[in-house]
XYZ file of C-alpha atoms in Angstrom:
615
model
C 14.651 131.888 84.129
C 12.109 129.070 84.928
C 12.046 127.619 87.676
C 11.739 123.431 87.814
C 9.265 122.830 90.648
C 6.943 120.419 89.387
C 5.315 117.938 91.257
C 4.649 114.719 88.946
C 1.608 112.589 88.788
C 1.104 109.092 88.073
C 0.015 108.640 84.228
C -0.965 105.379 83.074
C -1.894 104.914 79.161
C -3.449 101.968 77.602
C -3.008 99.741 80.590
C -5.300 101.657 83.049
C -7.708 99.556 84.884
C -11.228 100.127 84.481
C -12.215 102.713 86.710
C -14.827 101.320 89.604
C -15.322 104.770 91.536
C -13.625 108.875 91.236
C -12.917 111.067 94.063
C -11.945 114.497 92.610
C -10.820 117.083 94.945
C -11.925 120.623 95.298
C -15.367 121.782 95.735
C -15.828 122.438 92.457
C -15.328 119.256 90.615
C -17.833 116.751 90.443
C -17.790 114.010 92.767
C -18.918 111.138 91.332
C -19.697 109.369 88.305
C -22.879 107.171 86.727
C -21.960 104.051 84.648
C -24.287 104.913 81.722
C -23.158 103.936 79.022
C -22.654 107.326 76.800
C -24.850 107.844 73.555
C -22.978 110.567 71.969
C -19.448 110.962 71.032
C -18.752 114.160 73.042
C -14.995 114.034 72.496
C -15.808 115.142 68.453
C -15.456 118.813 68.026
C -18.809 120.389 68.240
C -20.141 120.875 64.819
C -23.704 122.365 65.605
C -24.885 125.532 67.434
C -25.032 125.554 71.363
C -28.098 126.330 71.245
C -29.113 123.392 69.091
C -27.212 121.176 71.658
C -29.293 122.663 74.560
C -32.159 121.844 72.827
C -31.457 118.105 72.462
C -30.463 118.343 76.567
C -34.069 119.520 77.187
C -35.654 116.251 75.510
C -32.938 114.499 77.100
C -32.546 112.819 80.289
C -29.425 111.161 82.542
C -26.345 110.690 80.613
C -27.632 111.990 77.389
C -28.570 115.174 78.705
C -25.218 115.604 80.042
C -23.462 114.473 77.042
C -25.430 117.282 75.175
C -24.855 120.167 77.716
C -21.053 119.402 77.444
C -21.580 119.762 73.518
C -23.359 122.735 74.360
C -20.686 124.281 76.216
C -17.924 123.448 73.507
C -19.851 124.616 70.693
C -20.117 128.323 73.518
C -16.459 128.252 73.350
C -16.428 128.061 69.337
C -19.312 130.738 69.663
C -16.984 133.116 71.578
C -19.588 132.679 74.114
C -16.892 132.366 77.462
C -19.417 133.926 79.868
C -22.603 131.386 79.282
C -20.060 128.614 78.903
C -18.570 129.633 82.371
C -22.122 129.605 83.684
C -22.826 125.847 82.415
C -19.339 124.414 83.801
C -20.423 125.438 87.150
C -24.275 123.549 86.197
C -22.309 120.662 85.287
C -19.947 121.173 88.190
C -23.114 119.877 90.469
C -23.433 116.252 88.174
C -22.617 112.841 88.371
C -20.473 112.631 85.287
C -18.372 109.421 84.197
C -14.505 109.512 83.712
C -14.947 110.797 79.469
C -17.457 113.064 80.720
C -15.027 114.708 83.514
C -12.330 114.538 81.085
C -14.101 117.011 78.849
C -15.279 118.770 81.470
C -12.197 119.334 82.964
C -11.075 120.667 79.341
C -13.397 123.340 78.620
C -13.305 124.742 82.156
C -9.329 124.941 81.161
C -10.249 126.897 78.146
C -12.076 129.434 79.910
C -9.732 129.873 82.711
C -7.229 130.739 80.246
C -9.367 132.886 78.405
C -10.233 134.777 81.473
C -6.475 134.928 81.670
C -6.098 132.683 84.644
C -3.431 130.296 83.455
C -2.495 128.971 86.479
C -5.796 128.076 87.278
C -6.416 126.877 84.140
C -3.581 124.557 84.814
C -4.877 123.567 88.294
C -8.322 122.649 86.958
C -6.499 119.747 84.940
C -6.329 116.639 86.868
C -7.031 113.473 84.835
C -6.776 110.414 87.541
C -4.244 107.512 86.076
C -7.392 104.875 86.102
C -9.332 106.493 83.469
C -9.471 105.054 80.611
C -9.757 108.165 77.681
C -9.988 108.077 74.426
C -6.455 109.331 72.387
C -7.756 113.241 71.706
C -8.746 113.945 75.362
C -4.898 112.811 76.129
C -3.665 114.795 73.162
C -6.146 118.023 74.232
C -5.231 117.235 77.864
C -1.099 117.521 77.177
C -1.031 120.084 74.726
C -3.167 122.269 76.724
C -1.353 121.836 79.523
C 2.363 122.446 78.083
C 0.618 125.849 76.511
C -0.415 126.803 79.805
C 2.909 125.826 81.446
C 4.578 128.046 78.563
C 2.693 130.670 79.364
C 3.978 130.718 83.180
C 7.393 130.137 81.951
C 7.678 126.652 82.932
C 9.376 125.362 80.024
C 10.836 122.675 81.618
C 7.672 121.278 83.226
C 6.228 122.003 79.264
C 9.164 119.837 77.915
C 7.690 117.541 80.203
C 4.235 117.289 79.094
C 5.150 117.355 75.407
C 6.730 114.466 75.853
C 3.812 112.683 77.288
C 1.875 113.936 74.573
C 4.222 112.225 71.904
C 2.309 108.708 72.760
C -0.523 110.127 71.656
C 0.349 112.123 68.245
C -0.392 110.697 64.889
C 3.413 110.344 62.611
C 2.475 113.819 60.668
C 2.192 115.418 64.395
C 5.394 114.441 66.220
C 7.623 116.495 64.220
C 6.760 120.145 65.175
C 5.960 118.356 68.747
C 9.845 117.741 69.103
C 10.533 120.846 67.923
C 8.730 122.529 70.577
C 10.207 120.217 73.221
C 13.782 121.501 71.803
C 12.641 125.300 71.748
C 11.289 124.810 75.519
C 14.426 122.897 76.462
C 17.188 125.635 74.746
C 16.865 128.182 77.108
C 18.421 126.690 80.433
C 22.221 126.936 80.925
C 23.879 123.511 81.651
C 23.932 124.229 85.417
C 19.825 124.398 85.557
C 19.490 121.414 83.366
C 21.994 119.784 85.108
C 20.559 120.280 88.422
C 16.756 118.464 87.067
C 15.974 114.842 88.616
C 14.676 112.711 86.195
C 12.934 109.368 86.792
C 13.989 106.238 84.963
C 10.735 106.049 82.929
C 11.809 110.035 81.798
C 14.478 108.217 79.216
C 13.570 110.170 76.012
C 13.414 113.949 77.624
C 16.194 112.752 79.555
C 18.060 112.873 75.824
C 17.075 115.551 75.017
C 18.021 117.292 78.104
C 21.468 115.279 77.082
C 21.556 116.725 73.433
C 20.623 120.563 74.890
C 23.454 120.151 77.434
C 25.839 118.943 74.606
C 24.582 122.163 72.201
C 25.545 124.530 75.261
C 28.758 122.871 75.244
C 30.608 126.230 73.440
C 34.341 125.376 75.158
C 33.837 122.243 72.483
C 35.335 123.417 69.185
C 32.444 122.994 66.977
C 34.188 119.785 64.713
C 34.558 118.275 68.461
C 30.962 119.084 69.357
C 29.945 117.435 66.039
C 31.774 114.328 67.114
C 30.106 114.179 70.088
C 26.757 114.361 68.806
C 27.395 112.003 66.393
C 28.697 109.547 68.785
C 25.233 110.316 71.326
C 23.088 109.403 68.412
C 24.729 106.572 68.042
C 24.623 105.261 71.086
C 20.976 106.237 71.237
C 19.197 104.840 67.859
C 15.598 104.524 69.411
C 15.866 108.109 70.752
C 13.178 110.679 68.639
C 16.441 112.821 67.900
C 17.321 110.576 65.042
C 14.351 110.792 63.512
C 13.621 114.744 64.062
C 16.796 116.765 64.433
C 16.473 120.095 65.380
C 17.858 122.252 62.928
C 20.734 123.750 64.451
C 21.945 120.491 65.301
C 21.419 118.983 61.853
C 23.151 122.038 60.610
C 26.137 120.941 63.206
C 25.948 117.498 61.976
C 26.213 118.443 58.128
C 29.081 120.976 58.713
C 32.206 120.194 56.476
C 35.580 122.226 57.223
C 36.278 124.748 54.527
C 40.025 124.464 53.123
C 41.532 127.651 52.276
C 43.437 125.868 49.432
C 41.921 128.278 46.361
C 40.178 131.526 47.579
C 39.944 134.202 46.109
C 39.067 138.189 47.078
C 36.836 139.758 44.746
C 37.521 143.849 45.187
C 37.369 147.023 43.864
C 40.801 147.622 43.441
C 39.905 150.576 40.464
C 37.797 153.407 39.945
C 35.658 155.513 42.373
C 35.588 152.297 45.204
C 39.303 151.317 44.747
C 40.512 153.073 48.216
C 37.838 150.871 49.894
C 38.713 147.343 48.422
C 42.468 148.072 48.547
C 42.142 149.016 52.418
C 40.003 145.200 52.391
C 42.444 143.620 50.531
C 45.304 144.792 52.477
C 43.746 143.922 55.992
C 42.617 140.137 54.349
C 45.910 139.859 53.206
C 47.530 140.976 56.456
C 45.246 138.597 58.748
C 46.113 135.580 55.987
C 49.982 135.889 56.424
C 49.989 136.623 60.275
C 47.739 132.964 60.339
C 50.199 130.683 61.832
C 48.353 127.681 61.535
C 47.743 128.039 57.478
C 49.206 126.030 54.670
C 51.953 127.489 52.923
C 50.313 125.902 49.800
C 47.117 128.086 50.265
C 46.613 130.039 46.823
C 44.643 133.491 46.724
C 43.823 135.292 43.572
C 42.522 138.697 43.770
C 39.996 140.102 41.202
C 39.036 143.723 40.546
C 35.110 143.931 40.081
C 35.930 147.317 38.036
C 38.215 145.985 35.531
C 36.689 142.634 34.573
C 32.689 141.835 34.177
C 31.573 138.926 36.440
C 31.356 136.751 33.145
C 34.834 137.128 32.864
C 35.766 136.975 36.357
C 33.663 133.642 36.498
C 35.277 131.606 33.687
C 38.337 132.220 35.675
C 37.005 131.245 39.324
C 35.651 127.751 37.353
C 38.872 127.398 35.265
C 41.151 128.152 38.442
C 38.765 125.213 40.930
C 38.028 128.496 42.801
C 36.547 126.628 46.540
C 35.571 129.768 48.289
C 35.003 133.512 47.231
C 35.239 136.662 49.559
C 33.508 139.485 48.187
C 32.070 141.130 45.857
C 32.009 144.209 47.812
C 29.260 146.209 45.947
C 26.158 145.501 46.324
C 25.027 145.374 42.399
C 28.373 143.337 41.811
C 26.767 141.183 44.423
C 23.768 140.026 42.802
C 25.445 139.948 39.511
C 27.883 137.346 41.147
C 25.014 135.236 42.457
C 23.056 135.388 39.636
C 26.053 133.975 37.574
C 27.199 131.377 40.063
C 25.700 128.540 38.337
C 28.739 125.976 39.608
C 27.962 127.277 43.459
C 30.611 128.590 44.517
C 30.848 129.699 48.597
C 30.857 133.063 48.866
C 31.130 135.437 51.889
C 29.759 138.342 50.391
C 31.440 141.784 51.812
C 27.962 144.016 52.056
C 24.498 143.379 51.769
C 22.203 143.187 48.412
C 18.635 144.342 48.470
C 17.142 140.965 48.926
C 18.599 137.816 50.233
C 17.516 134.756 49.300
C 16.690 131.353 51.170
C 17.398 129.500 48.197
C 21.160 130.154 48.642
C 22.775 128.325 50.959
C 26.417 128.889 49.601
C 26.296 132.407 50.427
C 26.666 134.278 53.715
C 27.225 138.271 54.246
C 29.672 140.439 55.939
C 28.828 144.565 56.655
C 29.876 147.046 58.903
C 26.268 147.891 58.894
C 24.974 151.702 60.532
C 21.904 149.735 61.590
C 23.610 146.498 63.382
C 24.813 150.004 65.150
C 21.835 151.528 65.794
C 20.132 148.745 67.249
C 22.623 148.718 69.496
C 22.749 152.118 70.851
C 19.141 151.658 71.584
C 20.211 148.798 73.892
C 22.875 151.051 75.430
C 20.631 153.487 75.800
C 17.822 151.792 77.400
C 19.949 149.323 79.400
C 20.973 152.796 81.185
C 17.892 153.394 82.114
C 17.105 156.257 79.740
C 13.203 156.074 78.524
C 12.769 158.950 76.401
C 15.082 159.198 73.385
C 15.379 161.183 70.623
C 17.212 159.921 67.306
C 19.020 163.068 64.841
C 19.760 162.027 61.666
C 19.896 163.497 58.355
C 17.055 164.447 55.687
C 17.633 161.587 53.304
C 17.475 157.571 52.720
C 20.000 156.837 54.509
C 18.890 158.771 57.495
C 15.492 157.181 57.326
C 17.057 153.257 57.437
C 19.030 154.598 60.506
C 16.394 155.753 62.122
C 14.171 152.921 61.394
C 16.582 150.249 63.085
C 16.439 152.452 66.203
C 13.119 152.726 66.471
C 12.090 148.948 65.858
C 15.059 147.760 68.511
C 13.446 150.466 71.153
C 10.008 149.463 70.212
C 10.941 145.493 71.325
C 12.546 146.870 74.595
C 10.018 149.519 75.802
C 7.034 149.412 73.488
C 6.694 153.275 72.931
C 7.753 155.053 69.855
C 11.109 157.230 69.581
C 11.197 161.320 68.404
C 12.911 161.402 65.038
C 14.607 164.477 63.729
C 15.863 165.027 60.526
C 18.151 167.816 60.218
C 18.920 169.376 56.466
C 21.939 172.064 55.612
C 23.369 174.380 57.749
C 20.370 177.142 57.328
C 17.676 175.295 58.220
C 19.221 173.550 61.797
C 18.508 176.151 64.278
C 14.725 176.150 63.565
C 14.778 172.260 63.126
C 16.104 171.915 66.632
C 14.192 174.562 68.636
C 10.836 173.197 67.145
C 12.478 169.378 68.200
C 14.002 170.089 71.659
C 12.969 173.708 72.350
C 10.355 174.196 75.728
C 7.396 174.202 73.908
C 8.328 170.881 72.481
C 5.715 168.648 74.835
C 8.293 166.201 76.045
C 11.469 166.095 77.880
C 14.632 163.901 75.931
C 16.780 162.507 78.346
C 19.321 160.975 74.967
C 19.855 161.646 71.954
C 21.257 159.483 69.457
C 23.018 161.195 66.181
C 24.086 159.541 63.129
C 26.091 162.402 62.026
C 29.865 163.387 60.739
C 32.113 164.760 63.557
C 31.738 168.350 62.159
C 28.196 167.863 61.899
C 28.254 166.991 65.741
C 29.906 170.183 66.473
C 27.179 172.266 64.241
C 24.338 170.606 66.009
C 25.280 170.202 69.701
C 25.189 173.895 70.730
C 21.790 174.118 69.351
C 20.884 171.166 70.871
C 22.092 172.899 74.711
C 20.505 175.798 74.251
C 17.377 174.643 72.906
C 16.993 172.547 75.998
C 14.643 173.461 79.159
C 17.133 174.708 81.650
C 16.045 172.617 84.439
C 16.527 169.101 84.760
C 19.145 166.685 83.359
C 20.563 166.969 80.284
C 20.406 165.151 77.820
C 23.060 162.329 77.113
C 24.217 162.461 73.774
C 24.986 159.320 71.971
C 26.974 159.138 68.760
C 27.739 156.577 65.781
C 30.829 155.342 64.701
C 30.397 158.090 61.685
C 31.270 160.974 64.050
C 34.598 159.373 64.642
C 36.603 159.399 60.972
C 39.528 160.732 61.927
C 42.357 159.705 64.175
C 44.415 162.927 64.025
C 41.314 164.982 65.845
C 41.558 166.433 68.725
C 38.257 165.567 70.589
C 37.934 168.921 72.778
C 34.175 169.782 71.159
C 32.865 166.426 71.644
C 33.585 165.773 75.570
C 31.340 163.865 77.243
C 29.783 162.303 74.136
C 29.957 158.438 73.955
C 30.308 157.071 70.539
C 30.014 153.459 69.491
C 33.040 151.568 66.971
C 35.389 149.000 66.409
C 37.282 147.768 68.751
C 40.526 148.532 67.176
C 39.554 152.029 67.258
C 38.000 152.161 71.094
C 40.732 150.470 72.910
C 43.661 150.321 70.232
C 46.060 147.372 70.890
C 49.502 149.732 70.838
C 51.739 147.298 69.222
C 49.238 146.646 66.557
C 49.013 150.319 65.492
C 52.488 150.966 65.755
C 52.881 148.654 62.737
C 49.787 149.428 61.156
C 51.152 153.166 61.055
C 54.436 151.909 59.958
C 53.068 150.247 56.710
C 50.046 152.333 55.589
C 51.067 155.709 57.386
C 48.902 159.029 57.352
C 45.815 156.660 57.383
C 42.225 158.176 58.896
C 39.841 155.958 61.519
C 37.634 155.129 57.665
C 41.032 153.371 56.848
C 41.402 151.574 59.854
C 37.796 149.988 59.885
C 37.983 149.033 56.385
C 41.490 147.363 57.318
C 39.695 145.929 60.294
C 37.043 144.380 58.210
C 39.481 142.781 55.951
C 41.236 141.093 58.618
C 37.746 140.205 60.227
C 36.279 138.423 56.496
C 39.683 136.587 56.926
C 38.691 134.828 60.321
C 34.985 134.533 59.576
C 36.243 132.304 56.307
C 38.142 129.749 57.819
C 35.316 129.273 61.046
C 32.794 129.827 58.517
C 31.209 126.361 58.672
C 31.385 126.639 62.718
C 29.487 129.657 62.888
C 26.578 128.881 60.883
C 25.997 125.831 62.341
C 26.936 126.794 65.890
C 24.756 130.533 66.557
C 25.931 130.887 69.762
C 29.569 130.260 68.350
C 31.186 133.913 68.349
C 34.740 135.453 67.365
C 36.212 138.475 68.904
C 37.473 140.002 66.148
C 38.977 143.460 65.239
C 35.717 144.890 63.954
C 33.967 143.610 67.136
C 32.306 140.159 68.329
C 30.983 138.603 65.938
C 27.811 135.819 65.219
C 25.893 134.429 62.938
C 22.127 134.480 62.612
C 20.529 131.920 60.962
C 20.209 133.634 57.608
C 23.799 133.728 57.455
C 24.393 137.071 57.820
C 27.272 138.091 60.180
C 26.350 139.578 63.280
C 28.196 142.296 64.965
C 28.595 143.603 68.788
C 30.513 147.187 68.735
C 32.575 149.031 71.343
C 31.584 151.953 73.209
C 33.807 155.118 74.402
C 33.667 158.866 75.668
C 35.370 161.688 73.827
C 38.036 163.074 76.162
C 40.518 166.172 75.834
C 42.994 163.137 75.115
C 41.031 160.489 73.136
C 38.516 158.122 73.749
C 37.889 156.506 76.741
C 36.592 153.216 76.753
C 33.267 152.050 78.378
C 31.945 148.755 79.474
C 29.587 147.390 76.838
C 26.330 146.154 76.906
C 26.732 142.744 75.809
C 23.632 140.858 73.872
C 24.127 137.267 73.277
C 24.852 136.192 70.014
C 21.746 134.505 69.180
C 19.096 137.432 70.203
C 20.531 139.703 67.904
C 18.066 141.384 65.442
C 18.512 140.092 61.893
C 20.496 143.134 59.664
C 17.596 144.805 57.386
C 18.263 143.753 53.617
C 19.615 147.277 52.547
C 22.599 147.997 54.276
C 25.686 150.332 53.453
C 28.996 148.754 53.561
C 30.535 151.254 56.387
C 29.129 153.057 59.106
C 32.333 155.928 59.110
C 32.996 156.490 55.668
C 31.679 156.839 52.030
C 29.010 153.666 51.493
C 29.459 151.373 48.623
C 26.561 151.172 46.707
């Protein structure tokens, strides 16, 4: 994290006194100044060739010639030319320059520092004195350049700081994405480090917005309390930029209406080849709604089967009932039929993923147990304990290939390198796929593996896997998904020492919860239990629905795991983590990733992770 050392300096504007005489420290600066009065306006971008400027410096003479060789050497920087423009800062190092003609001085020797990759002394080399008097784009130049440089050190803070300077100087069309980067420099400190910053009285407007960044962290604040609050600081503060240019996640907090669960209804496959999927939904919704203390009595829910009606049917009823808010479809096809018919806007929380999603809908947000929300996270797991060569096993087909392809973009963010990918096909053909994978001859040593496999798949594969190995060493961790894991009534004997990633509900069972779960849908496997899970989970994301897209720190711990929302409104999920024991699973401690870091779900994306997708 930053730290917020930062020594200020004095800078006066439009009142600055007309400078009389310029002591610039360091030997390399120029020490003095002439009072010629300039001839060219060297503060335009250059807009010939250096080497025309150079020319016009040769005829030229005092001031002039100066003015051109600074053209010169900004026209070098356009000309990719950083090693001759290096050469003529140091020339022009030796003159007697006036206050505009340091000022642009001081600039381009900035730009070549940080080209050279020399940010800090980039930043060092920038030192206009508070009795210039500068034209308005050498202040703009001089801020922004500075707050880039102080980005790149990871000084936000001190950046924040700048950018606000630079706001005096910014035409109306500029300020805008100005403030945003103030906010986007500003939303990385925790309360206690913004907290802890001395501000001086002349600091008032980065002072509020310190203010509104401490009041965004504010997540003990139910989100309709922390819209109060923000409403109430924007009040009080009318003249404050914030007005004028929310940020978006706290215009989003501002707009936020409460949803009323008065008319909902589930939209299901409750028929067909699906209808053991949406009835294990429905069931879990509907088990979630009635255990909901705090809802009305006069709540009505009407349940649809996508199987047995056509969504032009289903959506003459949803008008004619004043349907408020839809859960479901759970298909993806029935999906974008839904949202392509939804021409009175309905809210829906859609219960899987369709191919595309589209910006243009803001009354939808989507709901999956997606397999590659879980294997993004196993390459987390994996890295964050400290393995560095994995290998990801999956099978020969699409769905293998998504897998795969989540794991390898999440490891590719964390360590930059690429992942091994094996595909195994049927039974035949894995002992040769996994001696030419992990065998000696292989060329590099896998200290994971990650499988996205069924449990008796698992137990096919890992022998190979241990004797294909080089005998010395470590072996290899293996790593599992939640789709080696579908039923409770396994013993777990053949998988030891495997960890596997799932619900919670599953991981670390609450025993009074599953006692009654068993007691109404008995003889039930681990796919029933997720699905039930997930029901129970669309119930809670509904009614804090509002909270959580404004709010993308805002999480729930639900049964499914903790969830988040990203800002395209699709529901974010954190898993659990075990070890297959003789007895069980064992839990593990989880790697946790904040709710707002985590990767956006890929557009295609199967409905569970331990069972039969929906398609």
């Amino acid at each position: 994290m930053p730290n917020f050392t930062h020594k200020r300096k004095s800078v006066s504007r439009l009142m600055a006194p007309v400078a009389l005489a310029v002591a610039l420290a360091g030997c390399s600066t120029p020490n003095l100044y002439n009072n010629q009065v300039p001839l060219t306006d060297i503060t335009a971008v250059a807009a010939q060739s250096s080497a025309a400027y150079l020319s016009k410096a040769n005829t030229s003479n005092g001031a002039e010639r100066i003015n051109w060789e600074i053209m010169a050497v900004k026209a070098m920087i356009l000309e990719n030319k950083w090693q001759q423009a290096d050469q003529w800062i140091a020339k022009l190092s030796q003159q007697s320059m006036s206050p505009t003609q340091i000022a642009e001085w001081q600039l381009a020797r900035a730009m070549v520092r940080e080209h050279q990759g020399q940010p800090q002394a980039a930043l060092n080399s920038l030192n206009f004195q508070p009795s210039w008097q500068l034209t308005k784009s050498q202040y703009q130049r001089y801020y922004t350049l500075r707050a880039n440089l102080l980005e790149q050190l990871n000084h936000q803070f001190q950046a924040a700081r700048e950018r606000t300077k630079l706001d005096f100087y910014l035409d109306h069309s500029q300020k805008a994405a100005n403030w945003q980067q103030v906010w986007h420099d500003l939303s990385g400190y925790t309360n206690a480090q913004l907290g802890s910053v001395k501000l001086t009285d002349n600091e008032s407007v980065l002072k509020g917005w310190v203010e509104l960044a401490m009041l965004k962290n504010s997540a003990t604040l139910p989100p309709m309390q922390l819209k109060q609050a923000l409403e109430q600081w924007l009040s009080r503060h009318p003249q404050h930029p914030a007005n004028q240019y929310l940020p978006a996640n706290l215009k989003a907090l501002i707009e936020m209406k409460s949803i009323k669960l008065g008319n909902i209804a589930l939209l299901l496959p409750l028929s067909g080849r699906f209808s053991a999927q949406g009835k294990a939904v429905r069931d879990g919704f509907i088990n979630a709604m009635m255990d909901d203390k705090g809802r009305d009595a006069d709540n009505e829910l009407n349940i649809y089967d996508t199987e047995a009606q056509s969504m032009p049917t289903i959506m003459a009823q949803l008008q004619q009932n004043g349907t408020q808010f839809v859960v479901g479809p759970l298909r993806k096809n029935i999906i974008t039929e839904f949202q392509q018919d939804n021409t009175s806007h309905i809210n829906m929380l859609a219960l899987n993923m369709p191919p595309q999603i589209s910006n243009n809908k803001p009354n939808a947000c989507y709901f999956s147990l997606s397999p590659e929300q879980e294997a993004q996270q196993a390459a987390e797991r994996i890295y964050a304990q400290g393995h560095r060569n994995p290998a990801v096993l999956v099978p020969a087909n699409s769905f293998g290939q998504r897998v795969a392809t989540a794991f390898n973009q999440q490891w590719s963010q964390l360590d930059g390198q690429s992942v091994l990918t094996v595909n195994f096909g049927n039974q035949a053909q894995i002992p040769q796929q996994i001696r030419a994978a992990f065998g000696r001859g292989a060329g590099r040593h896998v200290d994971a593996i990650y499988m996205v496999a069924s449990r008796n798949e698992v137990m096919m594969l890992k022998p190979f896997i241990e004797a294909a190995m080089p005998p010395t060493g470590n072996p290899a961790q293996i790593y599992t998904s939640s789709r080696s894991n579908p039923d409770s009534h396994n013993t777990n004997r053949e998988l030891r020492g495997i960890e596997v990633s799932d619900i919670p509900l599953l991981i670390n069972p609450q025993s009074a919860y599953m006692e009654r779960f068993n007691q109404l849908w008995p003889n039930q496997g681990n796919t029933s239990i997720r699905l039930h899970a997930f029901g129970m989970d669309a119930y809670a994301i509904a009614k804090q629905l509002p909270e959580m897209r404004a709010n993308h720190h805002h999480t729930i711990q639900g049964e499914t795991g903790q969830l988040a929302m990203n800002n395209q409104c699709v529901v974010q999920r954190q898993i659990d983590w075990g070890k297959f024991s003789n007895d069980g699973i064992t839990p593990l401690s989880t790697t946790q990733i904040p709710a707002a870091t985590i990767s956006d779900t890929p557009d295609s994306i199967d409905l569970i992770s331990g069972g039969t997708p929906a398609q």
